[in-house]
CSV table of C-alpha atoms in Angstrom, one decimal:
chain,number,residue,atom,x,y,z
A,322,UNK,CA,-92.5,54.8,209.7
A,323,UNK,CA,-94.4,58.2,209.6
A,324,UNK,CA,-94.5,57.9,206.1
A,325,UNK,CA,-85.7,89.9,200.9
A,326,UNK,CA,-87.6,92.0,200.7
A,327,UNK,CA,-88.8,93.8,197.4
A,328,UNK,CA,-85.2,94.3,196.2
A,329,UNK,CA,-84.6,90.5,196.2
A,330,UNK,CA,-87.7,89.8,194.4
A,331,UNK,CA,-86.7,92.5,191.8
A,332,UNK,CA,-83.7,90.7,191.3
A,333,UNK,CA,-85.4,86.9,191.4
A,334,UNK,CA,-87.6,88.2,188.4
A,335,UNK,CA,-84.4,89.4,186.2
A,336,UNK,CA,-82.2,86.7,186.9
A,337,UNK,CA,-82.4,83.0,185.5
A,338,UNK,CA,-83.1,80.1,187.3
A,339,UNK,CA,-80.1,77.5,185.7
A,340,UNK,CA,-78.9,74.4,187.5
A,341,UNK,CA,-75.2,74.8,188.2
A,342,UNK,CA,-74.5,71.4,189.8
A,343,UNK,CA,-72.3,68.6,188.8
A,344,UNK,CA,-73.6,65.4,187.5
A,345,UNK,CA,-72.3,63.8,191.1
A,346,UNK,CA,-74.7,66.3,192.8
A,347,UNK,CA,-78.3,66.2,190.9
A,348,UNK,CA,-81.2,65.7,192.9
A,349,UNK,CA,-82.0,61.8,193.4
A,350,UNK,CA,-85.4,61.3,192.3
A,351,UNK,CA,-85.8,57.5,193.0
A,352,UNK,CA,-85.9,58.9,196.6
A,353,UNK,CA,-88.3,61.7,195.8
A,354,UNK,CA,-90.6,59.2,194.1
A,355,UNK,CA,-90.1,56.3,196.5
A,356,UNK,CA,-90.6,59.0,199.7
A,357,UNK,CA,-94.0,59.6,197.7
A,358,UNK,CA,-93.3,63.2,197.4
A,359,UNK,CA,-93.0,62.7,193.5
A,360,UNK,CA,-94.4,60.2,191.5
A,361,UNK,CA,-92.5,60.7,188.2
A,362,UNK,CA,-89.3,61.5,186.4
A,363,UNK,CA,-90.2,65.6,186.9
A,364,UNK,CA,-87.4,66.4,186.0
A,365,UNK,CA,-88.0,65.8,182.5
A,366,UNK,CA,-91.1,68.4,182.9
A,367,UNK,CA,-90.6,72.0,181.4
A,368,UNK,CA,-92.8,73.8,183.9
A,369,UNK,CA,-94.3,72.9,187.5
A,370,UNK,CA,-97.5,74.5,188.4
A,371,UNK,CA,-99.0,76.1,191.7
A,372,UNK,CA,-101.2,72.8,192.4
A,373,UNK,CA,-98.7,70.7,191.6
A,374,UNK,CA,-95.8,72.3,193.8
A,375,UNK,CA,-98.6,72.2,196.5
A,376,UNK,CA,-98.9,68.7,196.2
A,377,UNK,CA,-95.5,67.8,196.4
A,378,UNK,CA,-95.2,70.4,199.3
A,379,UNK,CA,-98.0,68.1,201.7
A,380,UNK,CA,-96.2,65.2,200.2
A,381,UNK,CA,-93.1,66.6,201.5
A,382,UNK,CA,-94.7,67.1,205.0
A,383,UNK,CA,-95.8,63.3,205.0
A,384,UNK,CA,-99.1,64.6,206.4
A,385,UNK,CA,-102.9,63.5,206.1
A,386,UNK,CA,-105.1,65.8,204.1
A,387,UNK,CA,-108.1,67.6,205.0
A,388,UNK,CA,-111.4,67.4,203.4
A,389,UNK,CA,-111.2,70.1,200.3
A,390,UNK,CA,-112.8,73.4,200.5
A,391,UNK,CA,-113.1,75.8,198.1
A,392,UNK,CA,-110.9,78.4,199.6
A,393,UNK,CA,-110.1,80.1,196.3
A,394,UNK,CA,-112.2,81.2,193.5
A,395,UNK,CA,-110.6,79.5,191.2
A,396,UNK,CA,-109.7,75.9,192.6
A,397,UNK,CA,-112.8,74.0,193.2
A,398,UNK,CA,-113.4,71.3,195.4
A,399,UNK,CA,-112.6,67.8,192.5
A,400,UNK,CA,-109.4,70.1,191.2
A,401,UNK,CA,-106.5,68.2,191.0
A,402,UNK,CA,-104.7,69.2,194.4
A,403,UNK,CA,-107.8,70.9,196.2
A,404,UNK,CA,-107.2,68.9,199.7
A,405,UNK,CA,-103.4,70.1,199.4
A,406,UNK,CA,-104.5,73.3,198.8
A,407,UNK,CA,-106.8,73.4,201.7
A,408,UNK,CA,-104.3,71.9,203.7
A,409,UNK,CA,-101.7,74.7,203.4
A,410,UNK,CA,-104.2,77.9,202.9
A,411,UNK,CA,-105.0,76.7,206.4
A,412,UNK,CA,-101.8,76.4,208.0
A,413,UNK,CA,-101.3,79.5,206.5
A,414,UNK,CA,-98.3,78.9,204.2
A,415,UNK,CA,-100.4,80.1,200.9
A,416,UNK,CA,-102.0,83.0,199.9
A,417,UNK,CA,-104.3,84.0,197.0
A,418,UNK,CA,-104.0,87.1,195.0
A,419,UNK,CA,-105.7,90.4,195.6
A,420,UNK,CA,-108.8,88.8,193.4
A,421,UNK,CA,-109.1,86.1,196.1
A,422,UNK,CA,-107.5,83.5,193.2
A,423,UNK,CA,-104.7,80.4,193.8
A,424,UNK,CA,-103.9,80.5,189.8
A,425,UNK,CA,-103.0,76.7,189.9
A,426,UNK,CA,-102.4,75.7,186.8
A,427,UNK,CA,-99.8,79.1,186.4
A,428,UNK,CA,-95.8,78.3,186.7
A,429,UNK,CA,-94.8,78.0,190.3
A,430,UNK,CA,-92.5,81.1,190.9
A,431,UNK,CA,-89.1,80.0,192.6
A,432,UNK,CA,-90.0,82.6,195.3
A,433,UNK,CA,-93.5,81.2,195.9
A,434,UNK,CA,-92.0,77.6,196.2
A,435,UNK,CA,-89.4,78.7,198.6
A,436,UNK,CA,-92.0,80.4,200.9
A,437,UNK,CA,-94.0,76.6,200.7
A,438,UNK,CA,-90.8,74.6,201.4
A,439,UNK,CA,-89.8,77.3,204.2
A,440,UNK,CA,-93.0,77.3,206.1
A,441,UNK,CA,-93.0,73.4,205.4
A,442,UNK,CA,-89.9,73.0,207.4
A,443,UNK,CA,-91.3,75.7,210.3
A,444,UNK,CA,-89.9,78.7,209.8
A,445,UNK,CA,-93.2,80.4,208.9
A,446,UNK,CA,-93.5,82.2,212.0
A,447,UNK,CA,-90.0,83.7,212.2
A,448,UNK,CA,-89.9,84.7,208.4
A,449,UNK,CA,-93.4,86.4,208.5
A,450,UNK,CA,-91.6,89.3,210.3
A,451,UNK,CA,-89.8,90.5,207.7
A,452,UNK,CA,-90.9,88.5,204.3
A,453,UNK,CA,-87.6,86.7,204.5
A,454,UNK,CA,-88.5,83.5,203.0
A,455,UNK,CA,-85.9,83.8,200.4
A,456,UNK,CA,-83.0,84.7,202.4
A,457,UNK,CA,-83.8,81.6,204.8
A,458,UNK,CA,-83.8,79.2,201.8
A,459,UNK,CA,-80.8,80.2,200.7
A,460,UNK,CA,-79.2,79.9,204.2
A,461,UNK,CA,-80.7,76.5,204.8
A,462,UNK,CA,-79.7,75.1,201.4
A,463,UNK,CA,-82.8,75.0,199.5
A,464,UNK,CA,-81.5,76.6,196.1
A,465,UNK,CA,-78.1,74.9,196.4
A,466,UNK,CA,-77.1,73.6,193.0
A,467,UNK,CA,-78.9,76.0,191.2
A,468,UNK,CA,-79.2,79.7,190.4
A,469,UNK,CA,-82.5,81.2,191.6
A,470,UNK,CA,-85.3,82.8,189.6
A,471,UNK,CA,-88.5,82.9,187.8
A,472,UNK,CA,-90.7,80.1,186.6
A,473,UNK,CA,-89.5,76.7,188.1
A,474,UNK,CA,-88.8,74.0,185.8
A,475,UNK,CA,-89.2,70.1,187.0
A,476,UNK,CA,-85.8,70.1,187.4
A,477,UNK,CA,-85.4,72.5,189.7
A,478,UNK,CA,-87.8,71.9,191.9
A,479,UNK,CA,-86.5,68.4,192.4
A,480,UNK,CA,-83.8,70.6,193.0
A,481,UNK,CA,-85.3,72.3,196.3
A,482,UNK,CA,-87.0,69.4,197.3
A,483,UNK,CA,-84.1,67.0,197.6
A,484,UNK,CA,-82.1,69.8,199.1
A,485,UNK,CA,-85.4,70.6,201.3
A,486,UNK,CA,-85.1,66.8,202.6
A,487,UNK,CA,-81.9,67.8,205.0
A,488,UNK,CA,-82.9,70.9,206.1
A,489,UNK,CA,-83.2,71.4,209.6
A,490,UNK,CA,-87.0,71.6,210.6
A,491,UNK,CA,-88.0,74.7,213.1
A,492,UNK,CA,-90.2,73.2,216.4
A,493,UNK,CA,-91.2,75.5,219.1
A,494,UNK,CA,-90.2,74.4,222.5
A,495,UNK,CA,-92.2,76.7,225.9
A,496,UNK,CA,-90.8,77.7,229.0
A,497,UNK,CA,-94.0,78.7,230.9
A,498,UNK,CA,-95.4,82.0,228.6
A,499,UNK,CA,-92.1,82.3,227.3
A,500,UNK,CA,-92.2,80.6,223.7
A,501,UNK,CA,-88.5,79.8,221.7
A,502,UNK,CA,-88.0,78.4,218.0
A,503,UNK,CA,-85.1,76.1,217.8
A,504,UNK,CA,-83.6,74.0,215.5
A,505,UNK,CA,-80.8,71.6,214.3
A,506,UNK,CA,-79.6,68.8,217.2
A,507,UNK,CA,-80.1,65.8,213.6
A,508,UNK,CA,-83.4,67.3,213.3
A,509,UNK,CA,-83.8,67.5,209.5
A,510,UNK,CA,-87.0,67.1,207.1
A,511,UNK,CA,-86.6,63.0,206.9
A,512,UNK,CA,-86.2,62.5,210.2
A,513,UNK,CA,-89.5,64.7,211.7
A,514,UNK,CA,-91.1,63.4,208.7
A,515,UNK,CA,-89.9,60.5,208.1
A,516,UNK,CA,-88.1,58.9,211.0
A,517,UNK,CA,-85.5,58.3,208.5
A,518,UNK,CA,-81.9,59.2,209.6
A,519,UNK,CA,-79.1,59.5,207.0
A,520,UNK,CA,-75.7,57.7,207.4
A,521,UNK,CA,-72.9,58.6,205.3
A,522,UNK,CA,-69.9,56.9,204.7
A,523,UNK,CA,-68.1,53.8,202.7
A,524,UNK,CA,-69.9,50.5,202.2
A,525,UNK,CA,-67.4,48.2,203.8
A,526,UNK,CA,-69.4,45.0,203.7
A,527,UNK,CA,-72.7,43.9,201.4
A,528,UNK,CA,-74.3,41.2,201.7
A,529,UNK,CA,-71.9,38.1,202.4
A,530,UNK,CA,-69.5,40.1,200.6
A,531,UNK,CA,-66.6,42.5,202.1
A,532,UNK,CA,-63.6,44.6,201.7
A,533,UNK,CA,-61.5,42.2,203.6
A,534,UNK,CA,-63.0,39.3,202.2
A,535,UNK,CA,-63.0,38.3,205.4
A,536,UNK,CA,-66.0,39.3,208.2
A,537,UNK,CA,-68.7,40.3,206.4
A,538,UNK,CA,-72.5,40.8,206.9
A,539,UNK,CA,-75.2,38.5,206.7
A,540,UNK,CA,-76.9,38.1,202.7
A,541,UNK,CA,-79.9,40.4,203.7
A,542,UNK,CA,-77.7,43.3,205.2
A,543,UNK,CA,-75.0,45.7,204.9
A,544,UNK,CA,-72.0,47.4,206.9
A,545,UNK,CA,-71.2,51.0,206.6
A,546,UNK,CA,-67.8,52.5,208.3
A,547,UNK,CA,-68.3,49.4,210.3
A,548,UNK,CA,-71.6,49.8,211.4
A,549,UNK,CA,-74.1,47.1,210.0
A,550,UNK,CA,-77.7,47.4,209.1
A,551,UNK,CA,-80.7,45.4,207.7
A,552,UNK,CA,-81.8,45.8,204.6
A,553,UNK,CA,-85.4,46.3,203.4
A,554,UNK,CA,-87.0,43.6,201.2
A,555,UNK,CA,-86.7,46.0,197.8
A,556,UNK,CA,-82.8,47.1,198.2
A,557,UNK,CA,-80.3,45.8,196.0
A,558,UNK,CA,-76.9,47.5,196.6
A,559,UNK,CA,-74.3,44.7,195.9
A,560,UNK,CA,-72.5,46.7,193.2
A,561,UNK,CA,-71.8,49.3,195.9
A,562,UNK,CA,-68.8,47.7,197.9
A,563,UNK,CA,-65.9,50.1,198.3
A,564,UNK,CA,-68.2,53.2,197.4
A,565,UNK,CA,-69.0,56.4,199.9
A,566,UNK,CA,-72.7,56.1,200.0
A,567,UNK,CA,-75.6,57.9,201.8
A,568,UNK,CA,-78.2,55.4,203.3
A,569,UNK,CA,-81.5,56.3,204.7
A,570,UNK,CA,-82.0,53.9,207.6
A,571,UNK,CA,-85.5,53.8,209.8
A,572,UNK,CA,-85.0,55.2,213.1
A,573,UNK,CA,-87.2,52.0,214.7
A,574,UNK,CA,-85.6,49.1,213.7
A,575,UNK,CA,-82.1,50.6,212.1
A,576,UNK,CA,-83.4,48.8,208.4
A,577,UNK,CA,-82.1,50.6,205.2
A,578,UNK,CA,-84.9,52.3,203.6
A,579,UNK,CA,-83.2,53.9,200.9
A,580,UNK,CA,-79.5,53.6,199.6
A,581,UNK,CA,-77.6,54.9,196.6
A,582,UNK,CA,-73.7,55.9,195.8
A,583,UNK,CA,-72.8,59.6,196.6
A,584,UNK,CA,-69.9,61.6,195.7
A,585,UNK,CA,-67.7,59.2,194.2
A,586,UNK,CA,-64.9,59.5,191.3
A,587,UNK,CA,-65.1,56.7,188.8
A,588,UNK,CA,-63.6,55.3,186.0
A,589,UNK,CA,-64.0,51.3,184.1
A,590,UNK,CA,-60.8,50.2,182.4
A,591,UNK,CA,-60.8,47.1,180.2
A,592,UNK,CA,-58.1,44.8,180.7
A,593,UNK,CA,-57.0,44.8,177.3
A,594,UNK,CA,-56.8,48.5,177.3
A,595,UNK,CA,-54.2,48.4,180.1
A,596,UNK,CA,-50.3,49.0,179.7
A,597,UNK,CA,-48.7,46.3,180.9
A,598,UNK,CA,-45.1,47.3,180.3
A,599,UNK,CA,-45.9,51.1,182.6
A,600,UNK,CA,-48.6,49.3,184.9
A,601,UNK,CA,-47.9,48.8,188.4
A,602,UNK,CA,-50.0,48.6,191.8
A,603,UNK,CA,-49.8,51.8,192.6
A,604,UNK,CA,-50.4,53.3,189.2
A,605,UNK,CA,-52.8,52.1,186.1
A,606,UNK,CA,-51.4,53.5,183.0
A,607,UNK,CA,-53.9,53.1,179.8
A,608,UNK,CA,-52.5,52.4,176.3
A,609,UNK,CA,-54.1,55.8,175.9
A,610,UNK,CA,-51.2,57.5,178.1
A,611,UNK,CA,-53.6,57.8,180.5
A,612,UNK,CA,-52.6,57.4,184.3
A,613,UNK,CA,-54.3,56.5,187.5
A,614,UNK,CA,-53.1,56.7,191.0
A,615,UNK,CA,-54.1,54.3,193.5
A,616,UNK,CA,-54.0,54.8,197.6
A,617,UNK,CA,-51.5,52.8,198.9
A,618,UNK,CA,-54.1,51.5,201.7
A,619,UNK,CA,-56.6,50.7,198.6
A,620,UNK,CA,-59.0,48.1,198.8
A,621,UNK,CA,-58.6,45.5,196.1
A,622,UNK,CA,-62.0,43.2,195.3
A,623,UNK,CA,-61.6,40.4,193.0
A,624,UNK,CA,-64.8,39.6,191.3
A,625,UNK,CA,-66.9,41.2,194.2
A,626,UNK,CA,-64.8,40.3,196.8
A,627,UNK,CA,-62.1,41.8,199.2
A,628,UNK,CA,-58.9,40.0,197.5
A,629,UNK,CA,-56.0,40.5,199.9
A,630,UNK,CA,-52.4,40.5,198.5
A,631,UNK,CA,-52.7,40.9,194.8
A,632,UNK,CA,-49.7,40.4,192.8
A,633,UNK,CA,-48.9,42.5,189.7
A,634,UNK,CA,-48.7,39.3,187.4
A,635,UNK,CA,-52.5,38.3,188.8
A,636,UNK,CA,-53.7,42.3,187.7
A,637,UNK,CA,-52.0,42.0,184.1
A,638,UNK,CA,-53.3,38.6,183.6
A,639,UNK,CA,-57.0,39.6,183.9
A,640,UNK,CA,-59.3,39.2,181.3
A,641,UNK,CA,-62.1,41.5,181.4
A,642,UNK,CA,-62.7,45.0,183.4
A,643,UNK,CA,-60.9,47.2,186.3
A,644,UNK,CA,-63.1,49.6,188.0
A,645,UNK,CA,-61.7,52.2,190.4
A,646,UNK,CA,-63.5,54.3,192.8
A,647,UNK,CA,-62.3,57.5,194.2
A,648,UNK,CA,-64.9,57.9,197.4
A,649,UNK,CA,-63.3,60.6,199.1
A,650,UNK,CA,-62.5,62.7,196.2
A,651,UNK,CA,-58.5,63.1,196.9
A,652,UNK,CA,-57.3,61.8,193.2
A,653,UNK,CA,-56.1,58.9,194.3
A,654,UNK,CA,-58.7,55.6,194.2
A,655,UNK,CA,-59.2,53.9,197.0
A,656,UNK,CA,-61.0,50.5,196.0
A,657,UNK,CA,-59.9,48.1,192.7
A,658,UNK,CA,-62.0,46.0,191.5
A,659,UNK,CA,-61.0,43.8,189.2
A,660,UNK,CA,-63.7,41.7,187.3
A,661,UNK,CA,-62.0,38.3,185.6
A,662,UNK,CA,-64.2,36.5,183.0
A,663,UNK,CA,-62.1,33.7,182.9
């Protein structure tokens, strides 16, 4: 695996950069980190610099570096992300200041770190034209979740990065002297980069385990909307039956590089907290006065198994916790599972 202008940046300098996402939506940095584009928690740093968004940048680009020259005044050749700095003063993507300096250890600028991820994922020729690096990262996604300007915190940039990841990437295709820039056709950042392609949908079986209780997958693989995948040595996702997730599968040999829930309503109800007199299968009522509806083509799993046929009687009788997972985001909860400790 192959590991708008002057108006818009008046406005990115007055505005505030704030992250407006849900909890559901924050970047996932375990990929980031296990990708190798990050290497830490960053989003527990206050401030990203220039070299360090430039690292993350080639990171991002899964390229090799080249030797490190001292293309700026100020960044010599043992500074902490010289190479990378090299790397994209010469494909053209940076540019120093009117004094010939990078400033590397200054705050990366939101607008400086959207030209980086723009020209990253090809669009440096096309957005040259008319400085329109901005106005292309917010059309391919870049800044969704957050509210651009000004100095970048760890936060967001793990922000842009994550979003970055399923961008389409910009190739150039010829037709004799005539030269076009296309893009899209499942071309995003983790596949060119990558070879990583993303599937997205409910984990139906997990190793030996499914939500029929019936066919299921081998112990070192998983089934996802029915489709069935290896998984890599280092994945554990056997708490994820009955979830939506989003998988990132090797293109070569169709092995699950990467997996994690996505976008899924939860909630963990201890038996004894149940109302058994207003209970039924189609609703959970809390002593709490608190109701939940359940799909009537729900998926019931009875200590990590499908468990077809329940019986009211069986579900008041349990003696421990009922967790119910909304995966399509409708209100109603499509899998039950019921954990028994007796």
């Amino acid at each position: 695996m192959k590991l708008l202008k002057a108006l818009g940046v008046l406005l990115l300098l007055i505005l505030s950069f704030n992250i407006t996402a849900s909890a559901q939506d924050m970047p996932d940095i375990s990929l980031l980190n296990k990708l190798g584009i990050t290497d830490s928690d960053i989003s527990e740093k206050e401030n990203i610099t220039r070299a360090e968004f430039a690292v993350m940048t080639v990171r991002f680009m899964n390229t090799n570096v080249p030797e490190a020259r001292k293309v700026f005044s100020d960044v010599g050749t043992n500074d902490y992300g010289a190479a990378e700095i090299t790397a994209l003063y010469d494909l053209g993507y940076v540019s120093g200041d009117e004094n010939g300096r990078f400033n590397p250890d200054e705050p990366i600028l939101s607008e400086h770190a959207a030209k980086m991820l723009v020209c990253a994922l090809g669009y440096r020729d096309v957005c040259s034209v008319n400085n329109s690096f901005l106005s292309e990262a917010q059309r391919l996604g870049i800044f969704r979740g957050v509210t651009v300007s000004g100095n970048m915190t760890g936060a967001e940039c793990a922000f842009m990065l994550d979003n970055a990841l399923s961008a389409d990437v910009m190739y150039v295709k010829t037709y004799g002297d005539r030269i076009t820039y296309e893009y899209g056709k499942n071309r995003d950042a983790l596949f060119v980069y990558f070879d990583l392609k993303t599937v997205d949908g409910v984990m139906d079986s997990v190793c030996g385990a499914s939500l029929t209780g019936s066919k299921t997958t081998p112990k070192d693989s998983i089934s996802i909307d029915g489709t069935e995948y290896s998984l890599a040595d280092d994945i554990s996702c056997s708490d994820l039956l009955g979830y939506r997730v989003k998988a990132y599968v090797d293109t070569e040999d169709d092995e699950v590089f990467y997996c994690r829930a996505y976008k899924n309503e939860t909630v963990e109800i201890k038996s004894d907290d149940i109302n058994k007199s207003r209970t039924s299968l189609k609703k959970i009522v809390t002593d709490d006065n608190e109701s939940y509806e359940i799909s009537a083509e729900a998926d019931w799993l009875y200590n990590g198994n499908g468990y077809f046929g329940i019986t009211l009687p069986e579900l008041l009788s349990v003696y421990g916790t009922v967790t119910l997972v909304d995966n399509d985001r409708d209100g109603e909860y499509e899998t039950v599972s019921v954990y028994d400790y007796v």
